[in-house]
Coordinates of C-alpha atoms and ligand atoms in Angstrom, one line a residue:
X521 CA -63.7 -97.8 -59.7
X522 CA -64.0 -96.4 -56.2
X523 CA -65.7 -93.3 -54.8
X524 CA -62.8 -91.1 -53.7
X525 CA -64.8 -88.6 -51.6
X526 CA -66.6 -91.4 -49.8
X527 CA -63.4 -93.3 -49.3
X528 CA -61.4 -90.4 -47.9
X529 CA -64.0 -88.5 -45.9
X530 CA -66.7 -90.9 -44.9
X531 CA -65.4 -94.5 -44.8
X532 CA -62.9 -93.7 -41.9
X533 CA -65.9 -92.9 -39.7
X534 CA -66.7 -96.6 -39.5
X535 CA -64.0 -97.1 -36.9
X536 CA -65.0 -94.2 -34.7
X537 CA -66.7 -94.8 -31.4
X538 CA -65.9 -91.3 -30.3
X539 CA -68.2 -88.3 -30.9
X540 CA -68.1 -86.8 -34.4
X541 CA -71.0 -84.4 -33.8
X542 CA -71.9 -82.8 -30.4
X543 CA -75.2 -80.9 -30.2
X544 CA -75.8 -77.7 -28.2
X545 CA -77.4 -79.9 -25.5
X546 CA -74.3 -82.1 -25.3
X547 CA -75.9 -85.0 -27.1
X548 CA -73.2 -86.8 -29.1
X549 CA -73.3 -88.8 -32.3
X550 CA -70.3 -91.1 -32.8
X551 CA -68.5 -91.3 -36.1
X552 CA -69.9 -94.8 -36.7
X553 CA -73.4 -93.6 -35.9
X554 CA -73.1 -90.7 -38.2
X555 CA -71.9 -93.0 -41.0
X556 CA -74.9 -95.2 -40.4
X557 CA -77.2 -92.1 -40.8
X558 CA -75.4 -91.4 -44.1
X559 CA -75.8 -95.0 -45.3
X560 CA -79.5 -94.9 -44.5
X561 CA -79.9 -91.6 -46.2
X562 CA -78.2 -93.1 -49.3
X563 CA -80.5 -96.1 -49.0
X564 CA -83.5 -93.9 -48.9
X565 CA -82.3 -91.9 -51.9
X566 CA -81.9 -95.1 -53.9
X567 CA -85.3 -96.3 -52.7
X568 CA -86.8 -93.0 -53.9
X569 CA -85.4 -93.8 -57.4
X570 CA -82.4 -91.6 -57.4
X571 CA -79.5 -92.8 -59.6
X572 CA -75.9 -91.7 -59.6
X573 CA -75.7 -88.3 -61.3
X574 CA -79.3 -87.3 -60.4
X575 CA -79.6 -84.0 -58.5
X576 CA -81.1 -83.9 -55.0
X577 CA -82.3 -80.4 -53.9
X578 CA -82.2 -79.9 -50.2
X579 CA -83.7 -76.9 -48.3
X580 CA -83.8 -78.0 -44.7
X581 CA -82.9 -76.6 -41.3
X582 CA -79.3 -77.3 -40.1
X583 CA -79.1 -80.5 -38.1
X584 CA -77.0 -83.7 -38.0
X585 CA -79.7 -85.4 -40.1
X586 CA -79.4 -82.6 -42.7
X587 CA -75.6 -83.1 -42.8
X588 CA -76.1 -86.8 -43.2
X589 CA -77.9 -86.0 -46.5
X590 CA -74.6 -84.7 -47.8
X591 CA -72.9 -87.9 -46.8
X592 CA -75.7 -90.0 -48.2
X593 CA -75.6 -88.2 -51.5
X594 CA -71.8 -88.8 -51.8
X595 CA -72.4 -92.5 -51.0
X596 CA -75.3 -92.8 -53.5
X597 CA -73.4 -90.9 -56.2
X598 CA -76.1 -88.3 -56.2
X599 CA -75.3 -84.6 -56.9
X600 CA -76.0 -82.6 -53.7
X601 CA -77.8 -79.3 -54.3
X602 CA -78.2 -77.4 -51.0
X603 CA -80.4 -74.3 -50.9
X604 CA -80.4 -71.4 -48.5
X605 CA -83.4 -71.9 -46.1
X606 CA -84.3 -68.2 -46.6
X607 CA -85.1 -68.7 -50.3
X608 CA -88.7 -68.1 -51.3
X609 CA -90.8 -70.6 -53.3
X610 CA -90.3 -68.5 -56.4
X611 CA -86.5 -68.7 -56.0
X612 CA -86.7 -72.5 -55.3
X613 CA -88.7 -72.9 -58.5
X614 CA -85.8 -71.5 -60.5
X615 CA -83.3 -73.9 -58.9
X616 CA -85.5 -77.0 -59.4
X617 CA -86.3 -76.1 -63.0
X618 CA -82.7 -75.3 -63.9
X619 CA -81.1 -78.3 -62.2
X620 CA -83.8 -80.8 -63.2
X621 CA -83.6 -82.1 -59.6
X622 CA -85.7 -85.3 -59.3
X623 CA -86.2 -85.1 -55.5
X624 CA -86.5 -82.1 -53.2
X625 CA -86.2 -82.4 -49.4
X626 CA -87.8 -79.6 -47.3
X627 CA -88.8 -78.8 -43.8
X628 CA -92.3 -79.8 -42.8
X629 CA -93.3 -76.2 -42.3
X630 CA -92.6 -75.4 -46.0
X631 CA -94.3 -78.5 -47.5
X632 CA -97.6 -76.9 -48.4
X633 CA -95.9 -73.9 -50.1
X634 CA -93.3 -76.0 -52.0
X635 CA -95.6 -78.9 -53.1
X636 CA -97.0 -77.0 -56.1
X637 CA -93.6 -75.7 -57.0
X638 CA -92.0 -79.2 -56.9
X639 CA -94.9 -80.6 -58.9
X640 CA -94.7 -78.0 -61.6
X641 CA -90.9 -78.8 -61.9
X642 CA -91.5 -82.5 -62.1
X643 CA -89.7 -83.1 -58.8
X644 CA -90.9 -85.3 -55.9
X645 CA -91.1 -83.5 -52.6
X646 CA -90.3 -85.2 -49.3
X647 CA -89.9 -83.9 -45.7
X648 CA -87.0 -84.1 -43.4
X649 CA -87.3 -82.1 -40.1
X650 CA -84.4 -81.2 -37.9
X651 CA -85.4 -84.0 -35.4
X652 CA -85.2 -86.6 -38.2
X653 CA -88.9 -86.9 -38.6
X654 CA -90.9 -86.4 -41.8
X655 CA -91.5 -88.6 -44.8
X656 CA -87.9 -88.8 -45.8
X657 CA -86.9 -89.3 -42.1
X658 CA -89.3 -92.3 -42.1
X659 CA -87.8 -93.5 -45.4
X660 CA -84.3 -93.3 -43.9
X661 CA -85.5 -95.4 -40.9
X662 CA -87.0 -98.0 -43.1
X663 CA -84.2 -98.1 -45.7
X664 CA -81.6 -100.7 -45.9
X665 CA -78.3 -98.8 -45.3
X666 CA -76.4 -98.7 -48.5
X667 CA -73.7 -101.3 -48.2
X668 CA -71.4 -100.4 -51.1
X669 CA -71.0 -96.8 -52.2
X670 CA -71.8 -96.0 -55.8
X671 CA -68.7 -96.0 -58.0
X672 CA -67.6 -92.5 -58.8
X673 CA -64.6 -91.0 -60.4
X674 CA -62.6 -87.9 -59.4
X675 CA -64.2 -85.9 -62.2
X676 CA -67.8 -86.9 -61.4
X677 CA -70.0 -84.2 -59.9
X678 CA -70.4 -84.2 -56.1
X679 CA -72.4 -81.0 -55.8
X680 CA -74.2 -78.2 -57.6
X681 CA -74.1 -74.9 -55.8
X682 CA -76.0 -72.0 -57.2
X683 CA -74.3 -68.6 -57.2
X684 CA -76.0 -65.5 -58.5
X685 CA -74.8 -63.5 -61.5
X686 CA -74.5 -60.0 -62.6
X687 CA -77.5 -60.5 -65.0
X688 CA -79.6 -61.6 -62.0
X689 CA -79.8 -65.3 -63.1
X690 CA -78.3 -67.8 -60.8
X691 CA -75.8 -70.3 -62.2
X692 CA -75.1 -73.8 -60.9
X693 CA -71.4 -74.2 -60.1
X694 CA -70.5 -77.9 -60.9
X695 CA -68.1 -79.2 -58.2
X696 CA -66.4 -82.5 -58.8
X697 CA -65.2 -85.0 -56.2
X698 CA -61.6 -83.9 -57.0
X699 CA -62.5 -80.2 -56.4
X700 CA -63.8 -80.9 -52.9
X701 CA -61.2 -83.5 -51.9
X702 CA -58.1 -81.7 -53.1
X703 CA -59.2 -78.6 -51.2
X704 CA -59.9 -80.5 -48.0
X705 CA -56.5 -82.2 -48.2
X706 CA -54.7 -78.9 -48.6
X707 CA -56.6 -77.2 -45.8
X708 CA -56.1 -79.9 -43.3
X709 CA -52.4 -79.7 -43.9
X710 CA -52.1 -75.9 -44.0
X711 CA -54.3 -75.3 -40.9
X712 CA -52.8 -78.3 -39.0
X713 CA -56.1 -80.0 -38.3
X714 CA -55.9 -83.4 -36.4
X715 CA -58.1 -85.9 -34.7
X716 CA -57.6 -83.8 -31.5
X717 CA -59.5 -80.9 -32.9
X718 CA -63.0 -79.8 -32.0
X719 CA -64.5 -77.3 -34.4
X720 CA -67.2 -74.9 -33.2
X721 CA -69.5 -75.1 -36.2
X722 CA -72.1 -72.2 -36.3
X723 CA -72.2 -71.6 -40.0
X724 CA -75.1 -72.6 -42.3
X725 CA -74.5 -75.8 -44.2
X726 CA -75.9 -74.7 -47.6
X727 CA -72.7 -72.8 -48.6
X728 CA -69.1 -73.8 -49.3
X729 CA -67.8 -72.3 -46.0
X730 CA -70.0 -74.3 -43.6
X731 CA -70.5 -77.4 -45.8
X732 CA -67.2 -78.0 -47.5
X733 CA -64.5 -76.0 -45.7
X734 CA -65.7 -76.8 -42.2
X735 CA -67.2 -80.2 -42.6
X736 CA -64.8 -81.8 -45.1
X737 CA -61.8 -80.6 -43.1
X738 CA -63.1 -82.1 -39.9
X739 CA -64.1 -85.4 -41.6
X740 CA -60.7 -85.7 -43.2
X741 CA -58.8 -84.8 -40.0
X742 CA -60.9 -87.2 -38.0
X743 CA -61.9 -84.5 -35.5
X744 CA -65.2 -83.6 -34.0
X745 CA -67.7 -80.7 -34.4
X746 CA -69.9 -78.8 -31.9
X747 CA -72.8 -78.4 -34.3
X748 CA -75.0 -75.3 -33.6
X749 CA -78.2 -74.8 -35.6
X750 CA -77.0 -71.2 -36.3
X751 CA -74.8 -68.5 -35.0
X752 CA -76.3 -67.8 -31.6
X753 CA -74.1 -65.4 -29.6
X754 CA -74.9 -66.9 -26.2
X755 CA -74.4 -70.4 -27.3
X756 CA -71.1 -69.6 -29.1
X757 CA -69.8 -67.9 -26.0
X758 CA -70.9 -70.9 -23.9
X759 CA -69.3 -73.5 -26.2
X760 CA -66.0 -71.7 -27.0
X761 CA -64.2 -73.3 -24.0
X762 CA -65.0 -76.8 -25.4
X763 CA -63.6 -76.1 -28.9
X764 CA -60.1 -75.8 -30.3
X765 CA -61.0 -74.0 -33.5
X766 CA -63.8 -71.9 -35.1
X767 CA -64.5 -70.9 -38.7
X768 CA -66.7 -67.8 -39.2
X769 CA -67.6 -64.9 -41.3
X770 CA -66.4 -61.4 -40.1
X771 CA -69.8 -60.7 -38.5
X772 CA -69.1 -63.6 -36.0
X773 CA -66.0 -61.8 -34.9
X774 CA -67.5 -58.4 -34.6
X775 CA -70.5 -59.7 -32.7
X776 CA -68.2 -61.6 -30.3
X777 CA -66.0 -58.5 -29.8
X778 CA -69.1 -56.5 -28.8
X779 CA -69.7 -58.9 -26.0
X780 CA -67.8 -58.4 -22.7
X781 CA -67.9 -62.2 -22.1
X782 CA -65.2 -62.6 -24.8
X783 CA -62.1 -62.7 -22.7
X784 CA -58.6 -64.0 -23.1
X785 CA -59.3 -66.8 -20.5
X786 CA -62.4 -68.0 -22.4
X787 CA -60.4 -68.7 -25.5
X788 CA -57.1 -69.5 -23.9
X789 CA -57.0 -73.1 -25.1
X790 CA -58.3 -72.3 -28.7
X791 CA -55.8 -73.1 -31.4
X792 CA -57.3 -71.4 -34.4
X793 CA -59.8 -68.8 -35.5
X794 CA -60.4 -68.7 -39.3
X795 CA -62.3 -65.9 -41.1
X796 CA -63.5 -65.7 -44.7
X797 CA -66.4 -65.2 -47.1
X798 CA -66.2 -61.4 -46.8
X799 CA -63.4 -58.9 -46.0
X800 CA -62.3 -58.9 -42.4
X801 CA -61.5 -55.3 -41.4
X802 CA -57.8 -54.8 -40.3
X803 CA -59.3 -53.1 -37.3
X804 CA -61.3 -56.3 -36.3
X805 CA -58.1 -58.3 -36.7
X806 CA -56.0 -56.1 -34.4
X807 CA -58.8 -55.6 -31.8
X808 CA -59.3 -59.4 -31.7
X809 CA -55.6 -59.9 -31.1
X810 CA -55.5 -57.3 -28.3
X811 CA -58.5 -58.8 -26.6
X812 CA -57.8 -62.5 -27.0
X813 CA -54.2 -62.9 -27.8
X814 CA -55.1 -64.7 -31.1
X815 CA -54.4 -63.6 -34.6
X816 CA -57.4 -64.5 -36.8
X817 CA -56.3 -66.4 -39.9
X818 CA -58.0 -64.9 -42.9
X819 CA -58.4 -66.9 -46.1
X820 CA -60.1 -66.2 -49.5
X821 CA -62.4 -68.4 -51.5
X822 CA -65.3 -68.7 -53.9
X823 CA -68.1 -71.1 -54.5
X824 CA -66.6 -71.9 -58.0
X825 CA -63.1 -72.4 -56.7
X826 CA -63.3 -73.5 -53.1
X827 CA -60.4 -72.0 -51.1
X828 CA -57.8 -70.1 -53.1
X829 CA -55.4 -68.4 -50.6
X830 CA -54.7 -68.4 -46.9
X831 CA -52.7 -66.5 -44.4
X832 CA -50.0 -68.8 -43.0
X833 CA -50.5 -71.0 -39.9
X834 CA -46.9 -70.4 -38.9
X835 CA -45.5 -67.0 -39.9
X836 CA -47.1 -63.6 -40.1
X837 CA -50.9 -63.5 -40.5
X838 CA -51.1 -60.1 -42.1
X839 CA -54.2 -58.0 -41.4
X840 CA -56.1 -56.7 -44.4
X841 CA -54.6 -59.5 -46.7
X842 CA -55.8 -62.9 -47.6
X843 CA -52.3 -64.5 -47.6
X844 CA -50.6 -66.8 -50.1
X845 CA -52.0 -69.1 -52.8
X846 CA -52.7 -72.6 -51.3
X847 CA -50.4 -75.4 -52.4
X848 CA -51.4 -76.6 -55.9
X849 CA -53.4 -73.4 -56.6
X850 CA -52.1 -70.9 -59.0
X851 CA -53.1 -67.2 -58.8
X852 CA -52.3 -64.6 -61.3
X853 CA -53.2 -60.9 -61.6
X854 CA -54.2 -59.7 -65.0
X855 CA -55.2 -56.6 -66.8
X856 CA -59.1 -56.7 -66.8
X857 CA -59.2 -55.3 -70.3
X858 CA -56.5 -57.2 -72.1
X859 CA -56.2 -60.3 -69.9
X860 CA -52.4 -59.9 -69.8
X861 CA -50.4 -60.7 -66.7
X862 CA -49.5 -57.7 -64.6
X863 CA -46.2 -57.3 -62.9
X864 CA -46.0 -57.7 -59.1
X865 CA -47.7 -54.8 -57.4
X866 CA -50.1 -54.2 -60.2
X867 CA -53.8 -54.1 -59.3
X868 CA -56.0 -56.2 -61.6
X869 CA -58.2 -59.2 -62.0
X870 CA -57.6 -62.2 -59.7
X871 CA -57.5 -65.4 -61.8
X872 CA -57.2 -68.9 -60.3
X873 CA -56.3 -72.3 -61.6
X874 CA -55.9 -75.7 -59.9
X875 CA -57.7 -78.9 -58.9
X876 CA -60.0 -76.8 -56.8
X877 CA -61.5 -74.9 -59.7
X878 CA -65.0 -76.1 -60.7
X879 CA -66.1 -77.8 -63.9
X880 CA -68.2 -75.0 -65.2
X881 CA -71.8 -73.8 -64.9
X882 CA -74.6 -76.3 -65.2
X883 CA -76.0 -76.3 -68.7
X884 CA -74.6 -72.8 -69.4
X885 CA -71.7 -73.2 -71.8
X886 CA -71.6 -69.5 -72.8
X887 CA -71.3 -68.4 -69.2
X888 CA -68.7 -71.1 -68.5
X889 CA -66.7 -69.9 -71.5
X890 CA -67.0 -66.3 -70.4
X891 CA -65.5 -67.0 -66.9
X892 CA -63.3 -70.0 -67.4
X893 CA -60.4 -69.4 -69.8
X894 CA -59.2 -72.0 -72.3
X895 CA -56.0 -72.3 -70.3
X896 CA -58.0 -73.3 -67.2
X897 CA -57.8 -70.0 -65.3
X898 CA -61.1 -68.9 -63.7
X899 CA -61.8 -65.1 -63.7
X900 CA -63.0 -64.4 -60.2
X901 CA -64.4 -60.9 -60.7
X902 CA -62.3 -59.8 -57.6
X903 CA -59.6 -57.2 -58.0
X904 CA -56.4 -57.6 -56.1
X905 CA -52.6 -57.3 -56.0
X906 CA -49.7 -59.1 -54.5
X907 CA -47.4 -57.2 -52.2
X908 CA -43.7 -57.5 -52.2
X909 CA -43.8 -60.5 -49.7
X910 CA -46.4 -62.3 -51.8
X911 CA -49.5 -61.7 -49.7
X912 CA -52.6 -61.2 -51.8
X913 CA -54.7 -58.0 -51.1
X914 CA -58.3 -57.9 -52.3
X915 CA -58.8 -54.3 -53.2
X916 CA -62.2 -54.4 -54.8
X917 CA -64.7 -56.2 -57.0
X918 CA -65.3 -55.7 -60.7
X919 CA -68.5 -57.7 -60.4
X920 CA -71.5 -55.8 -59.0
X921 CA -72.0 -57.7 -55.8
X922 CA -72.9 -57.0 -52.2
X923 CA -71.7 -59.2 -49.4
X924 CA -73.8 -58.8 -46.3
X925 CA -72.9 -61.0 -43.3
X926 CA -71.2 -63.4 -45.7
X927 CA -74.2 -63.8 -48.0
X928 CA -73.8 -62.7 -51.6
X929 CA -76.5 -60.4 -53.0
X930 CA -76.6 -59.4 -56.6
X931 CA -78.0 -56.0 -57.1
X932 CA -79.4 -56.7 -60.6
X933 CA -82.0 -59.2 -59.2
X934 CA -83.3 -56.6 -56.7
X935 CA -83.2 -53.7 -59.2
X936 CA -85.4 -55.8 -61.6
X937 CA -87.9 -56.3 -58.7
X938 CA -87.8 -52.6 -57.7
X939 CA -88.2 -51.4 -61.2
X940 CA -91.4 -53.4 -61.5
X941 CA -92.8 -51.9 -58.2
X942 CA -95.7 -49.4 -58.3
X943 CA -94.6 -45.8 -58.7
X944 CA -90.9 -46.6 -59.4
X945 CA -89.4 -45.3 -62.6
X946 CA -85.9 -46.8 -62.1
X947 CA -83.6 -48.0 -59.3
X948 CA -80.1 -48.7 -58.3
X949 CA -79.1 -51.1 -55.5
X950 CA -75.9 -50.6 -53.7
X951 CA -74.0 -52.0 -50.7
X952 CA -73.0 -49.5 -48.0
X953 CA -70.9 -50.0 -44.9
X954 CA -72.9 -51.6 -42.0
X955 CA -71.5 -52.1 -38.5
X956 CA -72.8 -55.6 -38.1
X957 CA -73.0 -57.1 -41.6
X958 CA -70.0 -55.4 -43.1
X959 CA -72.2 -54.2 -46.0
X960 CA -75.9 -53.8 -46.2
X961 CA -78.3 -53.4 -49.1
X962 CA -79.6 -49.9 -49.9
X963 CA -82.2 -49.3 -52.6
X964 CA -82.1 -46.0 -54.4
X965 CA -85.3 -45.3 -56.4
X966 CA -86.5 -42.6 -58.8
X967 CA -90.3 -42.2 -58.7
X968 CA -92.4 -42.1 -61.8
X969 CA -93.5 -38.5 -62.6
X970 CA -96.0 -37.3 -60.0
X971 CA -95.8 -40.6 -58.0
X972 CA -95.0 -40.8 -54.3
X973 CA -93.8 -44.4 -53.8
X974 CA -94.6 -46.0 -50.5
X975 CA -91.3 -47.6 -49.3
X976 CA -92.9 -50.0 -46.8
X977 CA -95.4 -51.3 -49.4
X978 CA -92.6 -51.8 -51.9
X979 CA -90.4 -53.7 -49.5
X980 CA -93.3 -55.9 -48.4
X981 CA -94.1 -56.6 -52.1
X982 CA -90.5 -57.6 -52.7
X983 CA -90.6 -60.1 -49.9
X984 CA -93.0 -62.3 -51.8
X985 CA -90.4 -63.2 -54.3
X986 CA -87.0 -62.4 -52.7
X987 CA -85.3 -64.0 -49.7
X988 CA -85.4 -61.6 -46.7
X989 CA -81.6 -61.3 -46.5
X990 CA -81.7 -59.7 -50.0
X991 CA -84.2 -57.1 -49.2
X992 CA -83.0 -53.5 -49.0
X993 CA -82.6 -52.4 -45.4
X994 CA -83.8 -49.0 -46.5
X995 CA -85.0 -47.2 -49.6
X996 CA -83.8 -43.7 -50.6
X997 CA -85.9 -41.6 -53.0
X998 CA -83.9 -39.4 -55.4
X999 CA -85.1 -37.3 -58.4
X1000 CA -82.5 -38.9 -60.7
X1001 CA -79.6 -41.4 -60.7
X1002 CA -76.1 -40.1 -61.4
X1003 CA -74.9 -41.3 -64.8
X1004 CA -71.7 -41.1 -66.8
X1005 CA -71.5 -39.8 -70.3
X1006 CA -72.3 -43.4 -71.6
X1007 CA -75.5 -43.3 -69.6
X1008 CA -74.3 -45.9 -67.1
X1009 CA -75.4 -45.4 -63.5
X1010 CA -72.5 -44.3 -61.3
X1011 CA -72.8 -46.6 -58.4
X1012 CA -69.6 -45.4 -56.8
X1013 CA -71.0 -41.9 -56.6
X1014 CA -74.2 -43.3 -54.9
X1015 CA -72.1 -45.4 -52.5
X1016 CA -70.1 -42.3 -51.5
X1017 CA -73.3 -40.2 -51.1
X1018 CA -74.9 -42.8 -48.8
X1019 CA -71.9 -44.3 -47.1
X1020 CA -73.0 -43.1 -43.7
X1021 CA -76.6 -44.4 -44.1
X1022 CA -76.2 -47.2 -41.6
X1023 CA -73.3 -45.8 -39.6
X1024 CA -72.9 -46.7 -36.0
Ligands
MCA1309 C1 -79.8 -62.7 -41.7 N1 -80.3 -61.6 -42.2 C2 -79.5 -61.0 -43.0 C3 -78.4 -61.9 -43.0 N2 -78.6 -62.9 -42.2 N3 -79.6 -59.9 -43.8 C4 -78.5 -59.6 -44.6 N4 -77.4 -60.4 -44.6 C5 -77.3 -61.5 -43.9 N5 -76.2 -62.2 -43.9 C6 -81.6 -61.0 -41.9 C7 -82.8 -62.0 -41.8 O1 -83.4 -62.1 -43.0 C8 -83.6 -61.3 -40.7 O2 -84.4 -60.3 -41.4 C9 -82.7 -60.7 -39.8 O3 -81.5 -60.4 -40.6 C10 -82.3 -61.5 -38.6 O4 -82.2 -62.9 -39.0 P1 -81.4 -64.0 -38.2 O5 -81.6 -65.3 -38.7 O6 -81.6 -63.7 -36.7 O7 -79.9 -63.6 -38.6 P2 -78.6 -63.7 -37.8 O8 -78.6 -64.9 -36.9 O9 -78.4 -62.4 -37.2 O10 -77.6 -64.1 -39.0 C11 -76.6 -63.3 -39.3 C12 -75.4 -64.2 -39.6 C13 -75.8 -65.2 -40.8 C14 -75.0 -65.0 -38.4 C15 -74.2 -63.3 -40.1 O11 -76.2 -64.4 -41.9 C16 -74.7 -66.1 -41.2 O12 -74.6 -67.2 -40.6 N6 -74.0 -65.8 -42.2 C17 -73.0 -66.7 -42.8 C18 -73.1 -66.8 -44.2 C19 -72.1 -67.8 -44.9 O13 -72.0 -68.9 -44.4 N7 -71.5 -67.4 -46.0 C20 -70.6 -68.3 -46.6 C21 -70.8 -68.2 -48.1 P3 -85.8 -59.9 -40.9 O14 -85.6 -59.3 -39.5 O15 -86.3 -58.9 -41.9 O16 -86.7 -61.1 -40.8 S1 -69.6 -69.3 -49.0 C22 -68.5 -68.1 -49.5 O17 -68.8 -66.9 -49.5 C23 -67.2 -68.4 -50.1 C24 -67.0 -69.7 -50.7 C25 -66.2 -68.3 -48.9 O18 -65.1 -67.7 -49.2 O19 -66.5 -68.8 -47.8
AMP1310 P1 -69.4 -66.8 -53.1 O1 -69.8 -66.5 -54.5 O2 -70.5 -66.9 -52.1 O3 -68.6 -68.0 -53.1 O4 -68.5 -65.6 -52.6 C1 -67.2 -65.4 -53.1 C2 -66.8 -64.0 -52.9 O5 -66.6 -63.7 -51.5 C3 -65.4 -63.8 -53.5 O6 -65.4 -63.6 -54.9 C4 -65.0 -62.6 -52.8 O7 -65.5 -61.4 -53.4 C5 -65.6 -62.8 -51.4 N1 -64.7 -63.2 -50.4 C6 -64.5 -64.5 -49.9 N2 -63.5 -64.5 -48.9 C7 -63.1 -63.2 -48.8 C8 -62.1 -62.5 -48.0 N3 -61.4 -63.1 -47.1 N4 -62.0 -61.2 -48.2 C9 -62.7 -60.5 -49.1 N5 -63.6 -61.1 -49.9 C10 -63.8 -62.4 -49.7

């Protein structure tokens, strides 16, 4: 037995004396050096007692050393569980408890806060800072590099990525080696990535987009990455002339468009701009083309499915659509009530099947059964339709979800916290248009009789338990929530009423 993900993505680094990762300061790490870092990370994981199949939770700042943890986990056969660095200790406690992770790696600055959380969940806590220091950094330096990767099969788990749910409880999406590798292979081909490419990487590496789509594609293609700690407009503008491709969320593109330094000359040699994770406005697409001469390639994906559809590399990239199903991926549109296939042009539930589709939710068989049909199709919760030329249009979401700057925010979780706040009788949380983030979170609260809730105090109370990006950008106080005859809150009416709340 081999280890397919290691063999396809990481093993080829051994022969590379050219840069694989270039930092913002120009410091380069060759492919072979990066592989060495991965092998030492794998060695340190084994030395810490991790066995194949164990979960490793990681909440560390983006850095080459942090990325090497992913490679190390693949090599050691350990299931990689990356966490948003914005998550609070309370949120982390849920992920550790639910996943049963044996080891958690954190930034030094978070050690004191996370130590009791890790202890109560039975996980060991070690530190890896962005410069490679900390107790795990020391363990990596001391470890014997893992010489032979742990044997793994295509169906073995490579990663556990938590995605929130409509009930407010996060679910761990189990991603196998096959899920990740099949998608990387398809994307390299569809988007024509080669060893000549240099990807400007400014996405976080705790989500599918930055971790798997961007990194796996570059590993498989044998190219290089300019690796920025985060999306920093000045740095991105500076680095664009050295890259051939960039992958981003729509906010990257709107922020760049707002800057006069984005010119046709600056991106003249770029080969490809990819957008995903949230809807790219058709207006952004056309304005980008007018300013730069490039047509952004929009694609569609999900944590549970990796990438599903893509606009074509050759051929028309149609604004406002997410293109065609990727090779090997089946997409059907069904009636949300009956589950029956709809004829072409009908608007319904987007369902997906293929080697890219995950293996279910970690220890949640009922939730898996509710979203993954017996015939293998996954129910995305997105509503869409195919046009006459076969382009998929996403027209809405059946799931109650807000996407702000590419981060998913589930209203239920915030409503539960708001409902528990002093002076609040009930609440509704909605997403409304936002010029920078696409959508932003707005809380609508009904006060208890005679109460005058203090919005600032409520929001500061919420920040103890919820990551900052989930916090409502504003709270609106209303005497009552609009409800239909069944008593269900009419969020569409609220969204309409407050649609200008963050305008311009
Ligand atoms: C930061 N903040 C946010 C967001 N990001 N609030 C709402 N939504 C956000 N996305 C808040 C911070 O908490 C902070 O609040 C303030 O904004 C500024 O923080 P800062 O770190 O400076 O933020 P930024 O640099 O402006 O970040 C915005 C960003 C970033 C560049 C758009 O969010 C980003 O990189 N997003 C990419 C997300 C992504 O990779 N998604 C892929 C998911 P305060 O001022 O109160 O402290 S994978 C996926 O969806 C599927 C699979 C797919 O198809 O790809
Ligand atoms: P996540 O759960 O973080 O993986 O987010 C997946 C969701 O992001 C999908 O179900 C879609 O609602 C949304 N999404 C991803 N790409 C696009 C896109 N190009 N256009 C519209 N929505 C998108």
